[in-house]
Amino acid sequence: MAKETDEVDRIVQAWIAQRPDLDFSPLEVLSRVDRLSRHLDRARRDAFRRSELEPWEWDVLSALRRAGEPFQLSPKQLLQQTLVSSGTMTNRIDRLVGRRLVHREADPDDGRSILVTLTGEGKTRVDAAITRLVDAEAVLLATLSRGDRERLAGLLRKLSLGFDV
């Protein structure tokens, strides 16, 4: 039975013919990750668009949703989860307040601070988006068995641990 090949196999074989002195195994892995990332990005953008959210809105709203009841975090906590600057976060919160997806309230434990809270509309949108996202990602992984998914997740976790701060 012939081994199935993809575009990365063809690219690597062409490089091996031209540069047999190089080890192209990193290209075999990371070019596939890059190509899959593009498919994932399209699927995510579509899931968010169908929920009338921009990807940056998803980042903030999903952080609040994952926090659990009462779905609120301080701007500092949101910064830590979304990895953006404080100026960017202030702008994002302002825009989400304007769309009535979050609201600000005084922190009862520190009168000088505020908390950002997910509104009912924000919760509805983020819940719809996560449902669409999980469904879309399941389609992307449909050719893998549960065991293959678990092995792949483990290998990717091992690889990504070196990059997580």
Short mmCIF file of N, CA and C in Angstrom, two decimals, residues 62-149:
data_model
loop_
_atom_site.label_atom_id
_atom_site.label_comp_id
_atom_site.label_asym_id
_atom_site.label_seq_id
_atom_site.Cartn_x
_atom_site.Cartn_y
_atom_site.Cartn_z
N SER A 62 -14.10 35.53 26.53
CA SER A 62 -13.90 34.14 26.96
C SER A 62 -13.13 34.08 28.28
N ALA A 63 -12.20 35.03 28.49
CA ALA A 63 -11.50 35.08 29.79
C ALA A 63 -12.51 35.33 30.91
N LEU A 64 -13.43 36.24 30.69
CA LEU A 64 -14.46 36.53 31.70
C LEU A 64 -15.37 35.32 31.91
N ARG A 65 -15.75 34.67 30.84
CA ARG A 65 -16.66 33.51 30.95
C ARG A 65 -16.00 32.36 31.70
N ARG A 66 -14.72 32.13 31.41
CA ARG A 66 -13.98 31.04 32.07
C ARG A 66 -13.78 31.31 33.55
N ALA A 67 -13.86 32.59 33.96
CA ALA A 67 -13.68 32.94 35.37
C ALA A 67 -14.81 32.39 36.23
N GLY A 68 -15.93 32.04 35.63
CA GLY A 68 -17.08 31.54 36.39
C GLY A 68 -17.84 32.68 37.05
N GLU A 69 -18.96 32.32 37.64
CA GLU A 69 -19.80 33.33 38.30
C GLU A 69 -18.97 34.16 39.26
N PRO A 70 -19.08 35.43 39.29
CA PRO A 70 -20.00 36.31 38.57
C PRO A 70 -19.46 36.82 37.23
N PHE A 71 -18.53 36.06 36.61
CA PHE A 71 -17.96 36.39 35.30
C PHE A 71 -17.32 37.77 35.30
N GLN A 72 -16.41 37.97 36.25
CA GLN A 72 -15.74 39.26 36.32
C GLN A 72 -14.27 39.09 36.68
N LEU A 73 -13.48 40.01 36.15
CA LEU A 73 -12.05 40.06 36.41
C LEU A 73 -11.61 41.51 36.46
N SER A 74 -10.49 41.74 37.08
CA SER A 74 -9.92 43.08 37.06
C SER A 74 -9.23 43.28 35.71
N PRO A 75 -9.02 44.53 35.31
CA PRO A 75 -8.27 44.77 34.08
C PRO A 75 -6.88 44.11 34.12
N LYS A 76 -6.24 44.09 35.29
CA LYS A 76 -4.93 43.45 35.42
C LYS A 76 -5.02 41.95 35.13
N GLN A 77 -6.06 41.31 35.66
CA GLN A 77 -6.25 39.87 35.39
C GLN A 77 -6.51 39.63 33.90
N LEU A 78 -7.27 40.52 33.28
CA LEU A 78 -7.52 40.40 31.84
C LEU A 78 -6.23 40.57 31.05
N LEU A 79 -5.38 41.49 31.48
CA LEU A 79 -4.08 41.68 30.82
C LEU A 79 -3.26 40.39 30.87
N GLN A 80 -3.25 39.75 32.03
CA GLN A 80 -2.46 38.53 32.19
C GLN A 80 -2.96 37.41 31.29
N GLN A 81 -4.27 37.37 31.07
CA GLN A 81 -4.83 36.28 30.27
C GLN A 81 -4.79 36.55 28.78
N THR A 82 -4.76 37.82 28.38
CA THR A 82 -4.81 38.12 26.95
C THR A 82 -3.49 38.60 26.38
N LEU A 83 -2.52 38.89 27.23
CA LEU A 83 -1.17 39.27 26.81
C LEU A 83 -1.15 40.49 25.89
N VAL A 84 -1.90 41.53 26.26
CA VAL A 84 -1.86 42.80 25.54
C VAL A 84 -1.42 43.90 26.50
N SER A 85 -1.11 45.07 25.96
CA SER A 85 -0.69 46.18 26.81
C SER A 85 -1.89 46.76 27.56
N SER A 86 -1.61 47.53 28.61
CA SER A 86 -2.70 48.11 29.40
C SER A 86 -3.50 49.10 28.56
N GLY A 87 -2.83 49.86 27.69
CA GLY A 87 -3.55 50.80 26.82
C GLY A 87 -4.49 50.08 25.87
N THR A 88 -4.02 48.97 25.32
CA THR A 88 -4.85 48.17 24.43
C THR A 88 -6.04 47.60 25.20
N MET A 89 -5.80 47.11 26.41
CA MET A 89 -6.89 46.54 27.20
C MET A 89 -7.92 47.60 27.53
N THR A 90 -7.49 48.79 27.92
CA THR A 90 -8.44 49.88 28.22
C THR A 90 -9.31 50.15 27.01
N ASN A 91 -8.70 50.22 25.83
CA ASN A 91 -9.45 50.45 24.60
C ASN A 91 -10.44 49.32 24.34
N ARG A 92 -10.01 48.10 24.56
CA ARG A 92 -10.89 46.94 24.33
C ARG A 92 -12.07 46.95 25.30
N ILE A 93 -11.80 47.25 26.54
CA ILE A 93 -12.89 47.30 27.53
C ILE A 93 -13.87 48.40 27.15
N ASP A 94 -13.36 49.57 26.77
CA ASP A 94 -14.23 50.67 26.35
C ASP A 94 -15.14 50.25 25.20
N ARG A 95 -14.56 49.58 24.22
CA ARG A 95 -15.35 49.15 23.06
C ARG A 95 -16.38 48.09 23.43
N LEU A 96 -16.01 47.18 24.32
CA LEU A 96 -16.96 46.15 24.76
C LEU A 96 -18.07 46.74 25.61
N VAL A 97 -17.75 47.76 26.42
CA VAL A 97 -18.78 48.48 27.18
C VAL A 97 -19.74 49.14 26.19
N GLY A 98 -19.19 49.77 25.16
CA GLY A 98 -20.02 50.41 24.13
C GLY A 98 -20.95 49.45 23.42
N ARG A 99 -20.54 48.21 23.27
CA ARG A 99 -21.37 47.19 22.63
C ARG A 99 -22.28 46.48 23.64
N ARG A 100 -22.18 46.88 24.91
CA ARG A 100 -22.97 46.31 26.00
C ARG A 100 -22.71 44.81 26.21
N LEU A 101 -21.45 44.42 25.96
CA LEU A 101 -21.06 43.03 26.19
C LEU A 101 -20.40 42.85 27.55
N VAL A 102 -19.90 43.95 28.12
CA VAL A 102 -19.35 43.98 29.47
C VAL A 102 -19.76 45.29 30.12
N HIS A 103 -19.63 45.36 31.45
CA HIS A 103 -19.76 46.64 32.13
C HIS A 103 -18.70 46.72 33.22
N ARG A 104 -18.41 47.95 33.60
CA ARG A 104 -17.44 48.21 34.67
C ARG A 104 -18.21 48.45 35.97
N GLU A 105 -17.60 48.02 37.06
CA GLU A 105 -18.16 48.35 38.37
C GLU A 105 -17.02 48.49 39.36
N ALA A 106 -17.27 49.21 40.42
CA ALA A 106 -16.26 49.41 41.45
C ALA A 106 -15.95 48.08 42.12
N ASP A 107 -14.68 47.89 42.42
CA ASP A 107 -14.25 46.69 43.15
C ASP A 107 -14.63 46.90 44.62
N PRO A 108 -15.51 46.07 45.19
CA PRO A 108 -15.94 46.26 46.57
C PRO A 108 -14.79 46.11 47.58
N ASP A 109 -13.71 45.41 47.17
CA ASP A 109 -12.58 45.22 48.06
C ASP A 109 -11.53 46.32 47.94
N ASP A 110 -11.64 47.14 46.89
CA ASP A 110 -10.66 48.21 46.66
C ASP A 110 -11.36 49.32 45.88
N GLY A 111 -11.78 50.35 46.59
CA GLY A 111 -12.54 51.43 45.99
C GLY A 111 -11.83 52.16 44.87
N ARG A 112 -10.50 51.99 44.76
CA ARG A 112 -9.75 52.65 43.69
C ARG A 112 -9.73 51.82 42.42
N SER A 113 -10.16 50.58 42.48
CA SER A 113 -10.08 49.67 41.34
C SER A 113 -11.46 49.37 40.78
N ILE A 114 -11.45 48.84 39.56
CA ILE A 114 -12.71 48.42 38.94
C ILE A 114 -12.65 46.94 38.60
N LEU A 115 -13.81 46.39 38.36
CA LEU A 115 -13.94 45.03 37.85
C LEU A 115 -14.71 45.11 36.54
N VAL A 116 -14.35 44.24 35.62
CA VAL A 116 -15.05 44.14 34.34
C VAL A 116 -15.92 42.90 34.42
N THR A 117 -17.21 43.07 34.13
CA THR A 117 -18.18 41.99 34.29
C THR A 117 -18.87 41.71 32.96
N LEU A 118 -19.00 40.45 32.64
CA LEU A 118 -19.71 40.01 31.45
C LEU A 118 -21.20 40.29 31.60
N THR A 119 -21.82 40.89 30.59
CA THR A 119 -23.27 41.11 30.61
C THR A 119 -23.98 39.85 30.12
N GLY A 120 -25.29 39.84 30.24
CA GLY A 120 -26.07 38.73 29.71
C GLY A 120 -25.86 38.55 28.22
N GLU A 121 -25.84 39.66 27.48
CA GLU A 121 -25.60 39.60 26.03
C GLU A 121 -24.19 39.07 25.74
N GLY A 122 -23.21 39.53 26.51
CA GLY A 122 -21.85 39.04 26.33
C GLY A 122 -21.75 37.55 26.57
N LYS A 123 -22.43 37.08 27.61
CA LYS A 123 -22.42 35.64 27.92
C LYS A 123 -23.09 34.84 26.81
N THR A 124 -24.20 35.34 26.30
CA THR A 124 -24.89 34.67 25.20
C THR A 124 -23.98 34.54 23.98
N ARG A 125 -23.29 35.63 23.65
CA ARG A 125 -22.40 35.63 22.47
C ARG A 125 -21.22 34.69 22.66
N VAL A 126 -20.59 34.74 23.83
CA VAL A 126 -19.41 33.91 24.04
C VAL A 126 -19.80 32.44 24.13
N ASP A 127 -20.96 32.13 24.69
CA ASP A 127 -21.42 30.74 24.73
C ASP A 127 -21.73 30.22 23.33
N ALA A 128 -22.34 31.04 22.50
CA ALA A 128 -22.60 30.63 21.11
C ALA A 128 -21.28 30.42 20.37
N ALA A 129 -20.33 31.32 20.58
CA ALA A 129 -19.05 31.22 19.88
C ALA A 129 -18.28 29.97 20.30
N ILE A 130 -18.27 29.63 21.58
CA ILE A 130 -17.51 28.44 22.00
C ILE A 130 -18.16 27.17 21.45
N THR A 131 -19.48 27.15 21.38
CA THR A 131 -20.16 25.99 20.79
C THR A 131 -19.77 25.85 19.32
N ARG A 132 -19.81 26.95 18.59
CA ARG A 132 -19.43 26.92 17.17
C ARG A 132 -17.96 26.56 17.00
N LEU A 133 -17.12 27.08 17.88
CA LEU A 133 -15.69 26.82 17.80
C LEU A 133 -15.37 25.35 18.02
N VAL A 134 -15.94 24.77 19.06
CA VAL A 134 -15.70 23.35 19.35
C VAL A 134 -16.20 22.48 18.19
N ASP A 135 -17.36 22.82 17.64
CA ASP A 135 -17.88 22.06 16.50
C ASP A 135 -16.95 22.17 15.29
N ALA A 136 -16.47 23.38 14.99
CA ALA A 136 -15.58 23.58 13.84
C ALA A 136 -14.25 22.87 14.04
N GLU A 137 -13.73 22.91 15.26
CA GLU A 137 -12.46 22.25 15.51
C GLU A 137 -12.60 20.74 15.46
N ALA A 138 -13.75 20.22 15.86
CA ALA A 138 -14.00 18.77 15.76
C ALA A 138 -13.97 18.33 14.30
N VAL A 139 -14.51 19.16 13.42
CA VAL A 139 -14.48 18.85 11.98
C VAL A 139 -13.03 18.79 11.49
N LEU A 140 -12.20 19.74 11.93
CA LEU A 140 -10.80 19.75 11.52
C LEU A 140 -10.05 18.49 11.97
N LEU A 141 -10.48 17.92 13.08
CA LEU A 141 -9.80 16.74 13.63
C LEU A 141 -10.53 15.43 13.32
N ALA A 142 -11.54 15.47 12.48
CA ALA A 142 -12.40 14.32 12.24
C ALA A 142 -11.67 13.08 11.73
N THR A 143 -10.54 13.26 11.05
CA THR A 143 -9.84 12.09 10.52
C THR A 143 -9.00 11.37 11.58
N LEU A 144 -8.89 11.94 12.77
CA LEU A 144 -8.11 11.33 13.84
C LEU A 144 -9.01 10.61 14.84
N SER A 145 -8.56 9.47 15.30
CA SER A 145 -9.28 8.76 16.36
C SER A 145 -9.07 9.52 17.68
N ARG A 146 -9.85 9.18 18.68
CA ARG A 146 -9.68 9.81 19.99
C ARG A 146 -8.26 9.56 20.51
N GLY A 147 -7.76 8.35 20.34
CA GLY A 147 -6.40 8.03 20.78
C GLY A 147 -5.35 8.87 20.05
N ASP A 148 -5.54 9.03 18.72
CA ASP A 148 -4.62 9.87 17.95
C ASP A 148 -4.67 11.31 18.44
N ARG A 149 -5.87 11.79 18.74
CA ARG A 149 -6.01 13.16 19.24
C ARG A 149 -5.27 13.32 20.56
#
